[in-house]
Coordinates of C-alpha atoms in Angstrom, one line a residue:
Chain A
M255 CA 113.2 102.3 66.0
D256 CA 110.8 102.4 68.6
I257 CA 110.4 105.9 70.5
E258 CA 110.4 104.1 73.8
V259 CA 113.6 102.0 73.0
L260 CA 115.4 105.1 71.6
L261 CA 114.5 107.4 75.1
F262 CA 115.6 104.5 77.4
L263 CA 118.7 104.0 75.7
V264 CA 119.7 107.4 75.7
V265 CA 118.2 108.5 79.2
G266 CA 119.8 105.0 80.4
G267 CA 122.8 105.8 78.9
L268 CA 123.2 109.2 80.2
S269 CA 122.5 107.7 83.8
V270 CA 125.3 105.1 83.3
F271 CA 127.6 108.1 82.3
A272 CA 126.6 110.5 85.5
A273 CA 127.2 107.4 87.8
V274 CA 130.8 106.9 86.0
M275 CA 131.5 110.7 86.2
M276 CA 130.4 110.6 89.8
L277 CA 132.9 107.7 90.4
L278 CA 135.7 109.3 88.8
D279 CA 135.5 113.1 89.6
T280 CA 138.1 114.1 92.0
N281 CA 136.0 117.3 93.0
A282 CA 133.5 116.0 95.6
V283 CA 130.7 118.8 94.5
Q284 CA 130.8 117.9 90.9
S285 CA 130.3 114.3 92.1
A286 CA 127.2 115.2 93.9
L287 CA 126.0 116.9 90.8
F288 CA 126.5 114.1 88.7
L289 CA 124.6 112.0 91.2
V290 CA 121.7 114.7 91.0
L291 CA 121.8 114.0 87.4
N292 CA 121.6 110.3 87.4
F293 CA 118.9 110.4 90.0
A294 CA 116.9 112.8 87.5
C295 CA 117.4 110.2 84.8
V296 CA 115.9 107.4 87.1
A297 CA 113.1 109.6 87.4
F298 CA 112.2 109.8 84.0
L299 CA 112.6 105.9 83.6
Y300 CA 110.7 105.8 86.4
L301 CA 107.9 107.8 84.3
M302 CA 108.5 105.4 81.4
L303 CA 107.7 102.7 83.7
D304 CA 104.1 104.3 84.8
A305 CA 105.3 105.5 88.4
S306 CA 104.5 109.0 88.1
F307 CA 104.3 109.3 91.9
L308 CA 107.8 107.8 92.5
A309 CA 109.1 110.0 89.6
M310 CA 107.9 113.2 91.6
V311 CA 109.2 111.9 94.8
Q312 CA 112.4 110.6 93.5
I313 CA 113.2 114.5 92.4
A314 CA 111.8 116.0 95.4
V315 CA 113.2 113.8 98.0
Y316 CA 116.3 112.3 96.6
A317 CA 117.4 114.8 94.3
G318 CA 116.2 117.7 96.1
A319 CA 116.3 117.0 99.9
I320 CA 119.1 114.6 100.4
M321 CA 121.6 115.8 97.7
V322 CA 121.1 119.3 99.3
L323 CA 122.1 117.8 102.3
F324 CA 125.4 116.2 100.8
L325 CA 126.3 119.4 99.1
F326 CA 125.7 121.0 102.5
V327 CA 127.9 118.9 104.4
I328 CA 130.7 118.7 101.6
M329 CA 130.9 122.5 101.8
L330 CA 130.6 122.7 105.5
L331 CA 133.6 120.4 105.9
G332 CA 135.7 121.8 103.0
A333 CA 135.9 118.3 101.5
E334 CA 135.7 119.0 98.0
K335 CA 139.1 119.0 97.1
A336 CA 140.2 114.9 97.2
M337 CA 144.0 114.7 97.1
G338 CA 144.4 111.0 96.1
A339 CA 141.0 110.2 95.9
F340 CA 141.3 106.6 95.4
R341 CA 142.5 103.8 97.8
Q342 CA 146.0 103.4 98.5
F343 CA 146.1 99.4 98.5
K344 CA 146.9 98.6 94.7
W345 CA 145.3 95.1 94.9
V346 CA 142.0 96.6 95.6
A347 CA 140.8 98.2 92.3
P348 CA 141.7 95.2 90.2
A349 CA 139.8 92.7 92.6
A350 CA 136.8 95.0 92.9
L351 CA 136.9 95.1 89.0
V352 CA 137.2 91.5 88.6
L353 CA 134.1 91.1 91.3
A354 CA 131.9 94.0 89.6
F355 CA 132.3 91.9 86.2
S356 CA 131.5 88.8 87.4
F357 CA 128.5 90.0 89.5
M358 CA 127.2 91.7 86.4
F359 CA 127.9 88.6 84.5
A360 CA 125.7 86.3 86.8
V361 CA 123.3 88.9 87.2
G362 CA 122.9 89.2 83.4
A363 CA 123.0 85.4 82.6
A364 CA 120.4 85.1 85.3
V365 CA 118.0 87.6 83.8
L366 CA 118.5 86.7 80.4
Q367 CA 118.1 82.9 81.1
G368 CA 115.3 83.1 83.5
N369 CA 112.7 84.2 81.2
V370 CA 111.5 86.9 83.6
E371 CA 108.7 88.2 80.9
D372 CA 107.1 84.8 80.6
R373 CA 106.5 84.4 84.6
E374 CA 103.2 85.2 85.7
L375 CA 101.3 85.8 89.1
P376 CA 99.1 83.3 90.5
P377 CA 95.4 84.3 89.6
A378 CA 93.4 86.3 91.9
D379 CA 90.4 84.8 94.0
P380 CA 87.1 86.1 92.4
M381 CA 85.2 88.8 93.8
F382 CA 81.4 88.7 93.9
R383 CA 78.7 90.7 95.5
I384 CA 74.6 90.3 95.4
A385 CA 72.5 93.0 93.7
Y386 CA 68.7 92.0 95.2
S387 CA 65.8 92.9 92.6
A388 CA 63.4 90.2 93.4
P389 CA 60.5 92.0 95.3
E390 CA 58.0 89.0 94.7
F391 CA 60.0 86.8 96.7
L392 CA 61.1 88.4 99.8
P393 CA 61.4 92.0 100.8
E394 CA 64.8 91.0 102.6
V395 CA 66.7 88.1 102.1
D396 CA 69.8 86.3 103.7
V397 CA 72.3 84.8 101.0
F398 CA 73.8 81.3 101.4
L399 CA 76.7 80.0 99.3
N400 CA 76.9 76.2 99.4
G401 CA 74.8 76.3 102.5
E402 CA 77.1 78.9 104.4
L403 CA 75.9 82.4 105.1
A404 CA 77.5 84.9 102.6
F405 CA 75.4 88.2 103.3
D406 CA 72.6 88.7 105.5
A407 CA 69.8 91.2 105.3
V408 CA 70.1 92.2 101.7
S409 CA 66.9 94.3 101.1
F410 CA 65.0 94.8 97.8
R411 CA 66.8 97.7 95.7
D412 CA 70.0 97.1 97.6
Y413 CA 73.6 95.6 96.8
T414 CA 76.1 94.3 98.7
D415 CA 79.9 94.8 99.0
Y416 CA 82.3 92.8 97.3
T417 CA 83.6 89.6 98.8
E418 CA 86.6 87.1 97.9
V419 CA 85.7 83.4 97.6
A420 CA 87.7 80.8 96.1
P421 CA 87.1 80.0 92.6
G422 CA 84.4 77.3 91.5
D423 CA 80.8 76.2 91.2
Y424 CA 78.7 77.4 94.2
Q425 CA 74.9 76.8 94.9
V426 CA 73.2 80.1 95.9
S427 CA 70.2 80.1 98.1
F428 CA 67.9 82.6 99.8
G429 CA 66.3 82.7 102.9
R430 CA 64.1 84.6 105.6
P431 CA 66.4 87.1 107.4
G432 CA 67.6 84.9 110.7
G433 CA 66.7 81.7 109.1
D434 CA 69.2 78.9 108.6
A435 CA 70.4 77.2 105.4
T436 CA 67.9 74.2 105.4
T437 CA 65.0 76.2 105.1
A438 CA 66.8 78.5 102.0
I439 CA 65.3 78.2 98.7
P440 CA 67.9 77.1 96.2
A441 CA 68.1 79.7 92.8
G442 CA 70.4 77.9 91.0
S443 CA 74.2 77.7 90.7
V444 CA 77.0 80.0 89.4
T445 CA 80.6 79.7 88.3
L446 CA 83.0 82.2 89.6
A447 CA 86.2 82.2 88.1
S448 CA 89.9 83.2 89.0
D449 CA 90.3 87.1 88.1
T450 CA 87.0 88.0 87.7
V451 CA 84.7 90.7 89.2
S452 CA 81.1 89.8 89.2
T453 CA 77.7 90.9 90.2
L454 CA 75.0 88.3 90.9
V455 CA 71.6 89.6 90.0
V456 CA 68.7 88.2 91.8
Y457 CA 65.4 88.8 89.9
N458 CA 61.9 87.4 89.3
A459 CA 60.7 85.6 86.5
G460 CA 57.4 84.5 86.3
S461 CA 56.9 82.4 89.4
S462 CA 58.0 83.9 92.7
A463 CA 61.1 81.5 93.0
P464 CA 64.5 84.2 92.4
V465 CA 66.5 83.6 89.8
I466 CA 70.1 84.5 89.6
A467 CA 72.4 85.9 86.8
S468 CA 76.1 86.6 87.0
V469 CA 77.2 90.0 85.3
I470 CA 80.9 90.2 84.9
E471 CA 81.9 93.6 85.8
D472 CA 85.0 95.7 84.3
L473 CA 86.8 97.9 87.3
S474 CA 90.0 98.3 85.3
H475 CA 91.0 102.0 85.5
I476 CA 89.2 104.7 83.3
D477 CA 91.1 107.5 81.7
G478 CA 89.0 110.6 81.8
D479 CA 85.8 112.0 83.2
E480 CA 83.9 109.0 82.1
G481 CA 82.1 106.1 83.6
R482 CA 81.1 102.6 82.8
V483 CA 77.2 101.9 82.6
T484 CA 75.8 98.5 82.2
V485 CA 72.2 97.8 82.1
F486 CA 70.5 94.6 83.2
N487 CA 67.2 94.0 82.2
A488 CA 64.9 92.3 85.0
Y489 CA 61.5 93.7 83.7
N490 CA 59.1 90.8 82.5
G491 CA 56.5 93.0 80.8
V492 CA 58.0 93.4 77.6
E493 CA 60.1 91.2 75.1
A494 CA 63.1 93.5 75.1
L495 CA 63.9 96.9 76.5
S496 CA 65.9 100.0 74.7
V497 CA 67.3 102.9 76.5
V498 CA 67.0 106.1 74.4
D499 CA 68.4 109.9 75.0
P500 CA 65.1 111.7 74.8
G501 CA 66.8 115.0 74.8
S502 CA 67.8 117.9 77.2
D503 CA 64.4 118.6 78.6
Y504 CA 64.0 114.7 79.1
L505 CA 62.2 115.2 82.4
F506 CA 58.9 116.6 80.8
A507 CA 59.7 115.9 77.2
D508 CA 56.6 115.1 75.1
L509 CA 58.4 114.5 71.9
E510 CA 56.5 113.3 69.1
D511 CA 58.4 110.4 68.6
A512 CA 61.3 108.4 69.6
Q513 CA 62.8 107.7 66.4
N514 CA 65.1 111.3 66.6
A515 CA 65.9 110.2 70.1
P516 CA 69.6 109.0 70.4
V517 CA 69.7 105.4 70.8
L518 CA 72.0 104.3 73.8
L519 CA 71.1 100.7 74.2
E520 CA 68.8 98.8 71.6
G521 CA 66.8 95.5 72.0
L522 CA 68.1 94.2 75.2
P523 CA 66.1 91.0 75.9
F524 CA 64.7 89.9 79.4
G525 CA 67.3 88.7 81.8
E526 CA 70.5 89.7 80.0
A527 CA 73.1 92.4 80.6
S528 CA 74.0 95.1 77.9
A529 CA 77.6 95.7 77.2
V530 CA 79.7 97.8 79.0
T531 CA 79.3 101.4 77.8
L532 CA 81.2 104.7 78.5
F533 CA 79.3 107.7 79.2
G534 CA 81.0 111.4 80.4
D535 CA 79.9 111.9 83.9
G536 CA 76.8 113.9 84.6
D537 CA 72.8 112.9 84.4
F538 CA 72.1 109.9 82.6
R539 CA 69.5 111.3 80.6
A540 CA 67.7 108.3 79.6
A541 CA 64.4 106.7 79.2
V542 CA 63.8 103.0 78.8
V543 CA 61.3 102.3 76.2
P544 CA 60.0 98.8 74.9
S545 CA 61.5 99.8 71.3
T546 CA 62.9 102.4 69.2
E547 CA 60.0 102.4 66.7
G548 CA 57.3 103.5 69.2
D549 CA 56.7 107.0 70.4
L550 CA 57.4 108.2 73.6
D551 CA 54.2 107.7 75.3
D552 CA 55.4 104.1 75.5
I553 CA 58.3 105.2 77.9
I554 CA 58.5 102.6 80.5
V555 CA 60.5 104.5 83.1
R556 CA 62.7 107.6 83.1
L557 CA 66.2 107.2 84.9
R558 CA 65.9 110.2 86.6
D559 CA 68.0 109.7 89.7
V560 CA 70.8 108.2 87.8
E561 CA 74.0 110.3 87.9
I562 CA 77.0 108.8 86.3
E563 CA 80.4 109.7 88.1
A564 CA 84.0 110.0 86.6
E565 CA 85.9 106.8 87.1
T566 CA 82.8 104.6 88.3
S567 CA 81.3 101.5 87.1
T568 CA 77.4 101.7 87.3
L569 CA 75.1 98.5 87.0
I570 CA 71.5 99.7 86.6
V571 CA 69.0 96.7 87.0
L572 CA 65.7 97.5 85.9
T573 CA 62.8 95.6 87.7
E574 CA 59.1 95.2 88.3
G575 CA 58.2 96.7 91.3
V576 CA 55.5 95.2 93.8
E577 CA 51.9 95.5 91.8
D578 CA 50.0 98.3 93.4
E579 CA 46.2 99.0 92.1
G580 CA 46.6 97.0 88.9
V581 CA 50.2 99.1 87.8
T582 CA 53.2 97.5 88.0
P583 CA 56.1 100.2 88.4
V584 CA 59.7 100.0 87.0
V585 CA 62.2 100.4 89.8
T586 CA 66.2 100.5 89.3
N587 CA 68.6 99.3 91.5
V588 CA 71.7 101.4 90.8
A589 CA 75.0 99.7 92.1
V590 CA 78.1 102.1 91.7
T591 CA 81.7 101.1 92.2
D592 CA 84.6 103.2 92.0
T593 CA 87.0 101.9 89.4
A594 CA 90.4 101.2 89.9
P595 CA 92.7 104.1 90.3
E596 CA 95.4 105.1 88.0
F597 CA 98.3 102.4 88.0
G598 CA 101.5 104.4 89.8
G599 CA 99.3 107.3 90.5
P600 CA 99.1 109.0 94.2
E601 CA 95.8 107.4 94.9
A602 CA 96.9 104.2 94.1
I603 CA 99.8 104.3 96.2
G604 CA 98.2 105.8 98.8
Q605 CA 95.1 103.1 98.8
E606 CA 98.1 100.5 99.4
L607 CA 100.1 102.4 102.2
F608 CA 97.2 103.2 104.2
V609 CA 95.5 99.6 103.9
R610 CA 97.5 97.0 103.5
Y611 CA 101.0 98.5 104.4
V612 CA 100.0 100.9 107.2
L613 CA 102.1 98.9 109.9
A614 CA 105.0 99.2 107.9
F615 CA 104.2 103.1 107.1
E616 CA 104.2 103.5 110.8
M617 CA 107.2 101.7 111.5
V618 CA 109.1 103.7 108.9
A619 CA 107.8 107.0 110.5
M620 CA 109.0 105.8 113.8
L621 CA 112.5 105.3 112.0
L622 CA 112.7 108.9 110.5
L623 CA 112.0 110.0 114.0
A624 CA 114.7 107.8 115.8
A625 CA 117.1 109.1 112.8
M626 CA 116.3 112.7 113.5
V627 CA 117.0 112.2 117.3
G628 CA 120.0 110.1 116.6
A629 CA 121.7 112.9 114.2
I630 CA 121.0 115.6 116.9
V631 CA 122.6 113.3 119.8
I632 CA 125.5 112.5 117.5
T633 CA 126.5 116.0 116.5
Q634 CA 125.8 117.2 120.0
R635 CA 129.1 118.0 121.7
A636 CA 129.6 116.3 125.0
D637 CA 132.0 118.9 126.3
I638 CA 129.8 121.9 125.6
K639 CA 129.7 124.4 128.6
P640 CA 128.6 127.7 128.7
K641 CA 131.0 130.1 128.6
P642 CA 132.1 131.9 131.9
G643 CA 131.6 135.6 131.8
R644 CA 130.5 138.4 133.9
P645 CA 127.3 138.1 135.8
T646 CA 124.6 139.9 134.0
R647 CA 122.4 142.1 135.6
R648 CA 118.5 141.8 134.6
K649 CA 117.4 145.0 133.3
V650 CA 113.9 145.9 134.8
S651 CA 112.1 147.7 131.8
R652 CA 109.9 150.5 132.3
P653 CA 106.2 150.0 131.8
L654 CA 104.6 150.5 128.7
T655 CA 102.3 153.2 130.0
S656 CA 105.1 155.4 131.1
V657 CA 107.2 154.9 127.8
I658 CA 103.8 156.4 125.9
S659 CA 103.3 159.1 128.3
S660 CA 106.8 160.4 127.9
Q661 CA 106.5 160.4 124.2
T662 CA 103.1 161.7 123.9
G663 CA 103.4 164.1 126.8
H664 CA 100.2 163.0 128.6
D665 CA 99.4 160.3 131.0
V666 CA 97.9 157.5 129.5
S667 CA 97.8 155.0 132.4
E668 CA 94.7 156.7 134.3
E669 CA 92.8 156.6 130.9
R670 CA 93.6 152.8 130.4
A671 CA 92.4 151.9 133.7
I672 CA 89.1 153.5 133.4
E673 CA 88.4 151.9 129.9
Q674 CA 89.0 148.6 130.9
P675 CA 85.9 146.6 131.6
E676 CA 85.6 145.1 134.8
Q677 CA 86.7 141.3 134.5
P678 CA 84.7 138.9 136.6
E679 CA 86.7 137.4 139.6
P680 CA 87.4 133.7 138.6
A681 CA 85.4 131.3 140.7
G682 CA 87.5 129.1 143.1
D683 CA 90.2 126.9 141.3
Chain B
M250 CA 107.8 98.8 74.7
V251 CA 111.1 98.2 76.5
P252 CA 111.3 94.7 77.7
I253 CA 112.2 94.3 81.3
E254 CA 115.5 92.7 81.0
A255 CA 116.7 96.0 79.9
Y256 CA 115.7 97.6 83.1
I257 CA 117.1 94.9 85.1
I258 CA 120.6 94.9 83.1
L259 CA 120.8 98.7 83.6
S260 CA 120.0 98.5 87.6
T261 CA 122.6 95.9 87.6
I262 CA 125.0 98.4 85.8
L263 CA 124.1 101.2 88.6
F264 CA 124.4 98.9 91.3
V265 CA 127.9 97.5 90.4
L266 CA 128.8 100.8 89.7
G267 CA 127.8 102.2 93.5
A268 CA 129.5 99.1 94.9
M269 CA 132.6 100.1 93.3
G270 CA 132.3 103.6 94.3
V271 CA 132.1 102.0 97.8
V272 CA 135.0 99.9 97.6
L273 CA 137.3 102.2 95.7
R274 CA 136.7 105.8 97.0
R275 CA 138.6 107.3 99.9
N276 CA 136.3 110.0 100.7
A277 CA 133.6 109.2 103.2
I278 CA 131.1 111.5 101.6
L279 CA 131.7 109.8 98.3
V280 CA 131.2 106.4 99.8
F281 CA 127.8 107.6 101.1
M282 CA 126.9 108.8 97.7
S283 CA 127.4 105.6 96.2
V284 CA 125.4 103.7 98.8
E285 CA 122.6 106.2 97.6
L286 CA 123.5 105.1 93.9
M287 CA 123.3 101.5 94.9
L288 CA 119.6 102.1 96.7
N289 CA 118.6 103.9 93.5
A290 CA 119.6 101.3 91.3
S291 CA 117.5 98.7 93.4
N292 CA 114.5 101.0 93.3
L293 CA 114.7 100.7 89.7
A294 CA 114.8 97.1 89.2
L295 CA 111.5 97.4 91.8
V296 CA 109.5 99.7 89.7
A297 CA 110.4 97.4 86.7
F298 CA 109.2 94.3 88.1
S299 CA 106.2 96.2 89.5
R300 CA 105.3 97.5 85.9
Q301 CA 105.8 94.2 84.7
W302 CA 103.3 92.3 86.5
N303 CA 101.2 95.0 87.4
V304 CA 101.1 94.7 91.0
I305 CA 101.7 98.1 92.8
D306 CA 103.2 96.8 95.8
G307 CA 106.8 97.3 94.3
Q308 CA 106.5 100.9 94.1
V309 CA 104.9 100.9 97.8
F310 CA 108.4 99.1 98.6
V311 CA 110.4 102.0 96.7
F312 CA 108.6 104.3 98.8
F313 CA 109.9 102.7 101.8
V314 CA 113.5 102.4 100.6
I315 CA 113.5 106.2 99.9
T316 CA 112.3 106.8 103.3
V317 CA 115.1 104.5 104.9
A318 CA 117.6 106.0 102.5
A319 CA 116.7 109.7 103.9
S320 CA 116.9 108.6 107.6
E321 CA 120.4 106.7 106.4
V322 CA 121.7 110.2 105.2
A323 CA 120.8 112.0 108.2
V324 CA 122.3 109.8 110.8
G325 CA 125.3 108.9 108.3
L326 CA 126.3 112.7 107.6
A327 CA 126.2 113.4 111.3
L328 CA 128.3 110.5 112.0
I329 CA 130.9 112.0 109.0
V330 CA 130.5 115.6 110.6
T331 CA 131.3 114.3 114.1
I332 CA 134.5 112.1 112.7
F333 CA 135.6 115.4 111.0
R334 CA 135.6 117.5 114.3
N335 CA 137.5 114.6 116.1
K336 CA 140.2 113.8 113.1
Q337 CA 140.0 117.0 110.9
S338 CA 139.9 114.4 107.9
I339 CA 137.2 112.2 106.5
N340 CA 139.5 110.2 104.4
I341 CA 138.3 106.5 105.5
D342 CA 141.9 105.2 105.3
E343 CA 143.1 107.3 108.1
L344 CA 140.5 106.1 110.4
H345 CA 141.7 103.4 112.6
M346 CA 139.2 103.8 115.5
M347 CA 138.2 100.0 115.9
E348 CA 141.8 98.6 115.6
G349 CA 142.4 98.5 119.7

């Protein structure tokens, strides 16, 4: 039998046992302790259901704070002995049992017949962003989608935030900043499918008109100190690019040949994105070479300023820069995105709480405040009055200096008065 | 992997046990504890559905339910203490304050 099923049966059975014992026990303190056991079992089930944060909250708040309050009140009132613990009405127990079993039967039938497992959520809208790497076209562009402005003033080597659109085919065109859609130059169409996150890389391909390529990104959670790296080749100078790791002294390396260098990516053709690769966090020690056969003199560019952060997705676009004195530099456009936090972890819950549910969160905070005030008001006795007693006389205590002088035997009040610095008079009100 | 049906059935059993506690027990504190059990059972179903569809909203709802349960306990136990002070009993069969 699968270990997970076995654990579920054991822990689930224990939780049902604890609930039954809580019901049947005549001692209220023991009932409360069985309820704590039940809460602990449910917290374990939360862990099995990928809800690690809620499991801890369950232990701390439910099994800890709330149950301690219960035990405190039970012992305060002396209510642990429950003589005749059950209701006296003879018909209540059988009626409750019949209703309970019919409810369980109804829910069980609904769950088993309803094919809960086969249901699927409606697909999410696609998200996309623009990484602009076409310097021969314009240094800064407005991006139009089907003639409507999507992003304005995206500059070279820059990338935008993600936007959500309805799935479908889109005509993408680019215009000068401030211009309108009619003057924009079309760059082809892209298909944005549901449930995808993509980056539209805009680059030059020979002519000055921009070309657009869609790179699907994977923003799911990464376990561990790694980051995803995708390299897009928009460098028109050579047939294909390779990325090698030239070693630890990669900044100034003058190695004999590149064949000994570990190859990170090989033979990436122009206008295509590499497969997504996981790298450990830290500096991305990499150099771009035209082929892994040549030597390191051929290095096109060293990726010096690229750092891989843990749990991020990094897209590196290699582009030709603007030609200057006959030399075409290679420039990078590095787009870094945080990947999704771990499902059920505190980060994921916190993001939801403070972004989408912030209003509900504040209302619940107000509810807690109201409950606190309510508990105080309810338990406060209306008829409480101060006890009539003897009128007490206020004692006038001796000044501190006279106490010190009586104990030490010499007068300190004079010295203190001399040593105190003169305080400036406060100017007016 | 445990199917979601198993979690929902377990949640139903715990919920029904809690409901029976509310109906059958006479000690007001036990009734309150049974209400907590019912809330907890519904939380389990929410977390199970949240895992099933990989949507975090269910867990956020559980967070809110726990908060509401905490405030409910605070007010409820204050009520019980006040009732005990007036009646010297928390047996809910002996409380007929609303019968007119």
